[in-house]
Short mmCIF file of C-alpha atoms and ligand atoms in Angstrom, two decimals:
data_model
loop_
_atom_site.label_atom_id
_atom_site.label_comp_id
_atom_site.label_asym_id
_atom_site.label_seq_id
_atom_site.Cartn_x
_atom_site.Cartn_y
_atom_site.Cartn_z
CA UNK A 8 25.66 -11.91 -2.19
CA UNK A 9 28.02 -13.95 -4.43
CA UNK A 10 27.37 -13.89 -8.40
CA UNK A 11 26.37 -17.41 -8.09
CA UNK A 12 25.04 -17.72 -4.40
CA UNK A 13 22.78 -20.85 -4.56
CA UNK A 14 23.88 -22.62 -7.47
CA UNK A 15 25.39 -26.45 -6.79
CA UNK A 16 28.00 -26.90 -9.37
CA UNK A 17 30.48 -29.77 -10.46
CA UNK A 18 34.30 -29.08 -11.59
CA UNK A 19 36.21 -31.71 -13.27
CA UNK A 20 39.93 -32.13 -13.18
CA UNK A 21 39.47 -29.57 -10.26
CA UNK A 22 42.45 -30.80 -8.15
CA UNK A 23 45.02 -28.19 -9.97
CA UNK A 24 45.10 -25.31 -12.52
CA UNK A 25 42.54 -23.76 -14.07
CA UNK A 26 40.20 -26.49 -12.71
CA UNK A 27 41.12 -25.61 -8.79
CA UNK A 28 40.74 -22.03 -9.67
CA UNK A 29 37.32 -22.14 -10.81
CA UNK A 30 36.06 -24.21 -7.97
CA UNK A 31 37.56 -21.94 -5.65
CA UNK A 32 35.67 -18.57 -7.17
CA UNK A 33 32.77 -21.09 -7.80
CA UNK A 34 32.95 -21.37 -3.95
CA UNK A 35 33.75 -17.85 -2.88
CA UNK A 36 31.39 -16.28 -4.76
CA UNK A 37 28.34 -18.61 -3.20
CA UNK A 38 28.19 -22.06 -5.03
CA UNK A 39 28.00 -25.04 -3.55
CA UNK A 40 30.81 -27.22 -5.37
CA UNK A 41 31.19 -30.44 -5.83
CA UNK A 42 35.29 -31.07 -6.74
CA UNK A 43 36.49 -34.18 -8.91
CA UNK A 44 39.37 -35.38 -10.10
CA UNK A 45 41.34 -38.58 -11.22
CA UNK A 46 43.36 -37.36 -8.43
CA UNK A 47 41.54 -37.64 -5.54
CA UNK A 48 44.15 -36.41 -3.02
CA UNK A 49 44.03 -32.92 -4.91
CA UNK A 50 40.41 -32.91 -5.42
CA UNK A 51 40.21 -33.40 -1.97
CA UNK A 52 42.12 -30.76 -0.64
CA UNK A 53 40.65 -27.66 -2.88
CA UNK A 54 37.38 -28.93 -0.83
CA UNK A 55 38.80 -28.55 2.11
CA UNK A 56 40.24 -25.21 0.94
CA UNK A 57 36.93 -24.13 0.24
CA UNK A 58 35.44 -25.05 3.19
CA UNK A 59 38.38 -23.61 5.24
CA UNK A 60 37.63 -20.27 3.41
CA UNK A 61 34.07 -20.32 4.66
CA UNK A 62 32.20 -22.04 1.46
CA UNK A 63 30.82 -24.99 0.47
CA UNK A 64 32.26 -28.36 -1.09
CA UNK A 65 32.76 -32.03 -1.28
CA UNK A 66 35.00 -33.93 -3.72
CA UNK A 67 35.00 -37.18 -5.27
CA UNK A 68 37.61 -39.44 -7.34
CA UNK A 69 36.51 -38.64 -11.06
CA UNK A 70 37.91 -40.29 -13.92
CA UNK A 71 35.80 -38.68 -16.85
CA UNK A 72 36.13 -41.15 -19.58
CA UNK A 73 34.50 -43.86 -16.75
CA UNK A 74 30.38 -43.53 -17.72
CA UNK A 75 29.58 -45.28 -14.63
CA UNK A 76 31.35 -42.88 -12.35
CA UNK A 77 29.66 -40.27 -14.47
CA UNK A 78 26.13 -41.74 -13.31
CA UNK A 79 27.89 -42.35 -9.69
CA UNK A 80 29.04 -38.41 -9.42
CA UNK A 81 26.25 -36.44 -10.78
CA UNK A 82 23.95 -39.19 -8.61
CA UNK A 83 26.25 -38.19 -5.33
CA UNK A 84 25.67 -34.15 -6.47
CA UNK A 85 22.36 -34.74 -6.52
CA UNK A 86 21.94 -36.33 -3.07
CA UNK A 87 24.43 -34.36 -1.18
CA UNK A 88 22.97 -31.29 -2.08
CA UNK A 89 19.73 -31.69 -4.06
CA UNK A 90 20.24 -30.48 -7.92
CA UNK A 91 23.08 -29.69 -10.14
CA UNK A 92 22.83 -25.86 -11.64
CA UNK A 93 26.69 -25.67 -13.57
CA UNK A 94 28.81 -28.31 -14.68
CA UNK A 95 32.35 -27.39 -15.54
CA UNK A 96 33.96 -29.50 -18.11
CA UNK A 97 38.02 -28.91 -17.55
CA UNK A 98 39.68 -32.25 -17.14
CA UNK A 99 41.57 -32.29 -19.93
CA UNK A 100 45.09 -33.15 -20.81
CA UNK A 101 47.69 -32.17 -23.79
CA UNK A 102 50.03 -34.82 -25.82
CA UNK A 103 52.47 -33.35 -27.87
CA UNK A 104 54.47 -34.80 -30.91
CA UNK A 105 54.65 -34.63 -34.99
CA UNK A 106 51.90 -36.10 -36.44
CA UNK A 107 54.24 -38.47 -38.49
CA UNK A 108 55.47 -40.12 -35.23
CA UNK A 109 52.53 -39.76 -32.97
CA UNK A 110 50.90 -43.22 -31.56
CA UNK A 111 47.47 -43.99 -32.43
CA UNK A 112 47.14 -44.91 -28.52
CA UNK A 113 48.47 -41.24 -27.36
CA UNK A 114 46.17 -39.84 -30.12
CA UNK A 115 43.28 -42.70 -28.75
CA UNK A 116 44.24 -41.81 -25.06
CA UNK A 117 43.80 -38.00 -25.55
CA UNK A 118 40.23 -38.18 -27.29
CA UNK A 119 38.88 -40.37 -24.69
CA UNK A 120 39.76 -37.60 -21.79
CA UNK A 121 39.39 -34.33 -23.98
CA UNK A 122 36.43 -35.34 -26.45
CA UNK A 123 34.25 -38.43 -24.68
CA UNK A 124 34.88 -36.69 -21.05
CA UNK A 125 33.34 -33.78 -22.28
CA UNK A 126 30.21 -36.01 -24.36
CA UNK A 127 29.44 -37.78 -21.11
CA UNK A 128 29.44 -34.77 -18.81
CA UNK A 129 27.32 -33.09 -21.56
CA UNK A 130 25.49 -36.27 -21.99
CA UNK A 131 24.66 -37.31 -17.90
CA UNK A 132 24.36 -33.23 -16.82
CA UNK A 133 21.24 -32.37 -19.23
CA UNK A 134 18.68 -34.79 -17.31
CA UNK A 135 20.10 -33.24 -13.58
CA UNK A 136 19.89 -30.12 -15.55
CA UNK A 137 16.45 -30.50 -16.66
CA UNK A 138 15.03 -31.66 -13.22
CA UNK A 139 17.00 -28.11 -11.43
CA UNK A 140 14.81 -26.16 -14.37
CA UNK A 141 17.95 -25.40 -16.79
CA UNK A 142 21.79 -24.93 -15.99
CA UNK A 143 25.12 -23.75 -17.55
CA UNK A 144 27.36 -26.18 -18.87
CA UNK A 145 30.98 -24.56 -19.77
CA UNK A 146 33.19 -26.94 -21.63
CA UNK A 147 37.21 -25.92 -21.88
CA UNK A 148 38.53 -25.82 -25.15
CA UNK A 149 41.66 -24.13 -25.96
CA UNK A 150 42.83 -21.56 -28.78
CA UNK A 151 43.80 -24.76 -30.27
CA UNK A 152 40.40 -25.55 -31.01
CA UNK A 153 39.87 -22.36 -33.16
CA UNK A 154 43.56 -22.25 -35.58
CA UNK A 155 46.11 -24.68 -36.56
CA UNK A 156 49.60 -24.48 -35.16
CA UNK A 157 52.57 -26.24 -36.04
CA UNK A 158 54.18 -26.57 -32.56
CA UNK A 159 53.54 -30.43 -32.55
CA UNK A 160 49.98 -29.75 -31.01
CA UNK A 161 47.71 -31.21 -34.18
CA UNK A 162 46.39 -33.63 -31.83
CA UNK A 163 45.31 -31.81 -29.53
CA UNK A 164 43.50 -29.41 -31.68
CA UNK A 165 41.88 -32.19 -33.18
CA UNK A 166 40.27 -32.48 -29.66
CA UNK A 167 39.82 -29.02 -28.84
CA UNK A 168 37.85 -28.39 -32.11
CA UNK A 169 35.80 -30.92 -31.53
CA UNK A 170 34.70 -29.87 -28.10
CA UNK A 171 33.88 -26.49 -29.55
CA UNK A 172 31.32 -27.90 -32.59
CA UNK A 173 30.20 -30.27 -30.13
CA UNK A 174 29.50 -27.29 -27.44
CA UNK A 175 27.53 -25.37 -30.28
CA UNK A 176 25.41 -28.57 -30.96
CA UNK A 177 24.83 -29.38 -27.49
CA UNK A 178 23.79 -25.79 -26.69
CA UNK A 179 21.21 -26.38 -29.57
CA UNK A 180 19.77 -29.38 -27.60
CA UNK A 181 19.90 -28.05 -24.46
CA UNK A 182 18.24 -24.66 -25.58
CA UNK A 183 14.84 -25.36 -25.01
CA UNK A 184 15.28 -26.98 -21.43
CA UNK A 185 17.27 -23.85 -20.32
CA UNK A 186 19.96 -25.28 -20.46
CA UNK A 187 23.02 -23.35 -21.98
CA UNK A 188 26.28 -24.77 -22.80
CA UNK A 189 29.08 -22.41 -23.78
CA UNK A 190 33.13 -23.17 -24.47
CA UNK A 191 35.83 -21.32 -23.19
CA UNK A 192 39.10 -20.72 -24.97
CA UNK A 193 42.23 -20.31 -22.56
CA UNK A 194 45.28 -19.00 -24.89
CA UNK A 195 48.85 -19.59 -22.65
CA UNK A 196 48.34 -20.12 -19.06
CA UNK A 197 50.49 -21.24 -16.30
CA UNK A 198 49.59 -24.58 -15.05
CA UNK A 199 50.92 -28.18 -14.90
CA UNK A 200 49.90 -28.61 -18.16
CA UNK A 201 52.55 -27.27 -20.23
CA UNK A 202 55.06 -30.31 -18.48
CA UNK A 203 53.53 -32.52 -20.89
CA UNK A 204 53.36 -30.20 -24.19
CA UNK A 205 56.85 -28.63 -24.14
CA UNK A 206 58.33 -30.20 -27.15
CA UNK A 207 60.70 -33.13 -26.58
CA UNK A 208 64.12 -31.38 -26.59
CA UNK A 209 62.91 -28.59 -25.14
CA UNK A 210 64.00 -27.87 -21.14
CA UNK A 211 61.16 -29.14 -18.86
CA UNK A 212 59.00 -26.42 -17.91
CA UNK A 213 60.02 -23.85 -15.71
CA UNK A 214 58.26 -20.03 -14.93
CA UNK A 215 60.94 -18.64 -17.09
CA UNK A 216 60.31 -20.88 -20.15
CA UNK A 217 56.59 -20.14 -20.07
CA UNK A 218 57.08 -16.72 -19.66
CA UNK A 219 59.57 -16.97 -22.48
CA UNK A 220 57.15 -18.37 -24.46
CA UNK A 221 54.35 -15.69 -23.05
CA UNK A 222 57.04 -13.10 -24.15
CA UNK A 223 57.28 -14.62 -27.94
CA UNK A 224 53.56 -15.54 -28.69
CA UNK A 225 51.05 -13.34 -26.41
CA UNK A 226 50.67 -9.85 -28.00
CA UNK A 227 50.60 -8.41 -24.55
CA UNK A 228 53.73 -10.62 -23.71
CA UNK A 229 52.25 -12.09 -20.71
CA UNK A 230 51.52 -15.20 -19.34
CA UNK A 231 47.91 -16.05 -17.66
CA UNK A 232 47.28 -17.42 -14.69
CA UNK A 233 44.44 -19.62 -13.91
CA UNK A 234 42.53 -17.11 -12.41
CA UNK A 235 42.26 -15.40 -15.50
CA UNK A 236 40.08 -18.23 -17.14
CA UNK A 237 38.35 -19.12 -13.79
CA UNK A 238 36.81 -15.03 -14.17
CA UNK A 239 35.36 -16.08 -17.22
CA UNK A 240 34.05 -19.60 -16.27
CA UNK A 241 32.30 -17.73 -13.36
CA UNK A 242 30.61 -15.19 -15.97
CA UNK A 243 29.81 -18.05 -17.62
CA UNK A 244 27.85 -19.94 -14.84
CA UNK A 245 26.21 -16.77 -13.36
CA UNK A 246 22.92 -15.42 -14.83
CA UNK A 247 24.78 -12.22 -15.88
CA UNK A 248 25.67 -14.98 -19.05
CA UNK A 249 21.88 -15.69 -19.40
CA UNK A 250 21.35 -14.90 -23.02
CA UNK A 251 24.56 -16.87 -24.07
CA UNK A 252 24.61 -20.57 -25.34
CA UNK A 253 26.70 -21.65 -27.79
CA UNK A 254 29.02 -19.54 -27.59
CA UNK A 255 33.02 -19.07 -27.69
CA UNK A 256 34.44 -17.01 -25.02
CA UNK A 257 38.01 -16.40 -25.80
CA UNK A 258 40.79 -15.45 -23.43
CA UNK A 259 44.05 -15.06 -24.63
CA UNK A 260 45.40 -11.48 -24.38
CA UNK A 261 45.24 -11.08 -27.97
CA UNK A 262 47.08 -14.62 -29.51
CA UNK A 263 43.87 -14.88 -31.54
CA UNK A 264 43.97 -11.70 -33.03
CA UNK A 265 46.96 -12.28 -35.04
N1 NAD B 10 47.00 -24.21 -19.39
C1 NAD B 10 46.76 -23.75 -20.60
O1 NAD B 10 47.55 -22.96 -21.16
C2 NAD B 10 45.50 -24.18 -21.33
C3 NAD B 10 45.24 -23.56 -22.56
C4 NAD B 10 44.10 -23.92 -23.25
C5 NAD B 10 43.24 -24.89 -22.75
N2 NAD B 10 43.50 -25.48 -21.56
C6 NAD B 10 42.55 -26.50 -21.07
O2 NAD B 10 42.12 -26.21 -19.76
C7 NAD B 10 41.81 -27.42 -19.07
C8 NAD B 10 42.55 -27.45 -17.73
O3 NAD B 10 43.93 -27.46 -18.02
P1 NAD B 10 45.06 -27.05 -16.96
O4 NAD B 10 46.05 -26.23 -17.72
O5 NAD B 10 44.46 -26.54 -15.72
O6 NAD B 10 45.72 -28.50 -16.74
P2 NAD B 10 46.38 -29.19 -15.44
O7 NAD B 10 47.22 -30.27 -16.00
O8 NAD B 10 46.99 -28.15 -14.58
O9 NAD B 10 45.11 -29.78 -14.69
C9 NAD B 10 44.30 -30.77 -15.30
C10 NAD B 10 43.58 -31.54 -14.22
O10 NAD B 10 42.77 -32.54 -14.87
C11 NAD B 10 42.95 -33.77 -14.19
N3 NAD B 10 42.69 -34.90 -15.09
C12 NAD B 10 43.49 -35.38 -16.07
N4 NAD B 10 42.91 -36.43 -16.64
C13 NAD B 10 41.72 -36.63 -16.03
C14 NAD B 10 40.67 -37.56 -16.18
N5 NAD B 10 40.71 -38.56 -17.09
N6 NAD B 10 39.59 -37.45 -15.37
C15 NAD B 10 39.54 -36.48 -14.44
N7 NAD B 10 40.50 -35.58 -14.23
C16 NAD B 10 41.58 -35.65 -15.03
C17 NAD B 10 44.37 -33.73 -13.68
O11 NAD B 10 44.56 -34.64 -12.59
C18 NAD B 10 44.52 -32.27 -13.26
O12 NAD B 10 44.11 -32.07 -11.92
C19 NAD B 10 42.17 -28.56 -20.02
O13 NAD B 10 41.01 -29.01 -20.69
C20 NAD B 10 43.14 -27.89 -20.99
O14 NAD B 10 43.17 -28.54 -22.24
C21 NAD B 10 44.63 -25.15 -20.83
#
């Protein structure tokens, strides 16, 4: 028996990285998933990758800022396979740059996907939540969201912080219904992501600048993989996580403890 074998739960921004991950352990270890993405070709195919691998799934084109679609996708979860038990709030995206120079659309742009995506999920999950009896909502934040940095990321902590307050409040509202809502805190991992925040000047992103990078800023010296975060998102949606809400699980091989 898987450590969430009949639970139906939603990924967003599942189509790559830490997102794909955790609907494919979602899926292995017994959930029924239901994959989005604003990339629909890649949300698509981790659903077919779970079904290949003997699981359960179904995607759907996701953009999370879009309230209707939010309506349209958790309405879809509901009728394909009757309740929705853990929503996974991971589309997210990073926009790098010096706060002097930064564009108030960039900094508009990254607060609609990183801070609304995450209020509407929150906000259209509790009443499918409350009709399944409760849930676990796991929102991603970042280390950014718990200290400053001066790597041209202020932005983007500015949105990671404010998924974790908003995580604590939610959790608060959602307490009484059974409903728990807990954010996770990925510190350097290897995904697609880090194409956007190298600093301009920088090389693009390659596995040896990351793990450069990994070597420099991770006590242990070594990059994560998505997998890494994923183990944690499925702690957080089993009932092994039962007595946690509101709650900050970090995992970052130590960058926080410095
Ligand atoms: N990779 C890291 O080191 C790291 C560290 C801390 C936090 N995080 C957070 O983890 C989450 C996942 O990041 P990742 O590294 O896997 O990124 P990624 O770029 O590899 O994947 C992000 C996915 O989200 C999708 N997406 C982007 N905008 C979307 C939108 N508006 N609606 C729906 N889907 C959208 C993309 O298509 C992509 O499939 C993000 O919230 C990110 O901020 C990542």
């Amino acid at each position: 028996m898987g450590q969430v074998t009949g639970k139906v739960a939603l990924v967003t921004g599942g189509g790559l990285g830490i997102g794909r991950a955790t609907a494919m352990t979602l899926g292995r270890e017994g959930a029924t998933v239901m994959v989005t993405d604003i990339n629909e070709t890649t949300a698509a195919a981790v659903a077919a990758e779970i079904v290949a691998a003997g699981g359960k799934a179904q995607s759907m084109q996701q953009d999370t800022t879009d309230e209707n679609r939010w309506q349209a996708v958790v309405a879809a979860t509901e009728a394909a396979f009757g309740k929705l038990n853990v929503l996974v709030n991971n589309a997210g995206i990073a926009i790098a740059g010096p706060i002097e120079t930064f564009s108030l659309e960039d900094w508009r742009k990254q607060q609609a996907i990183n801070v609304e995506g995450v209020f509407l999920g929150v906000k259209h999950g509790f009443p499918a939540m409350r009709r399944a009896g409760g849930g676990s909502i796991i929102n991603l934040s970042s280390i950014a969201g718990l200290k400053g940095n001066n790597s041209g990321l202020a932005a983007y902590s500015a949105t990671k912080g404010a998924v974790r307050l908003f995580t604590k409040s939610a959790a608060l509202e959602g307490a009484l219904d059974k409903i728990r809502v807990n954010s996770v805190h990925p510190g350097l991992i290897e995904t697609a992501i880090w194409d956007a925040i190298l600093p301009p000047g920088e090389a693009r992103r390659n596995a040896s600048d990351l793990s450069q990078r990994a070597a420099n800023a991770v006590p242990t010296g070594i990059l994560g993989k998505p997998q890494d975060i994923a183990n944690g998102i499925l702690f957080l949606a089993s009932d092994q996580s039962n007595y946690m809400t509101g709650s900050e699980l970090v995992i970052d091989a130590g960058m926080t403890a410095r």
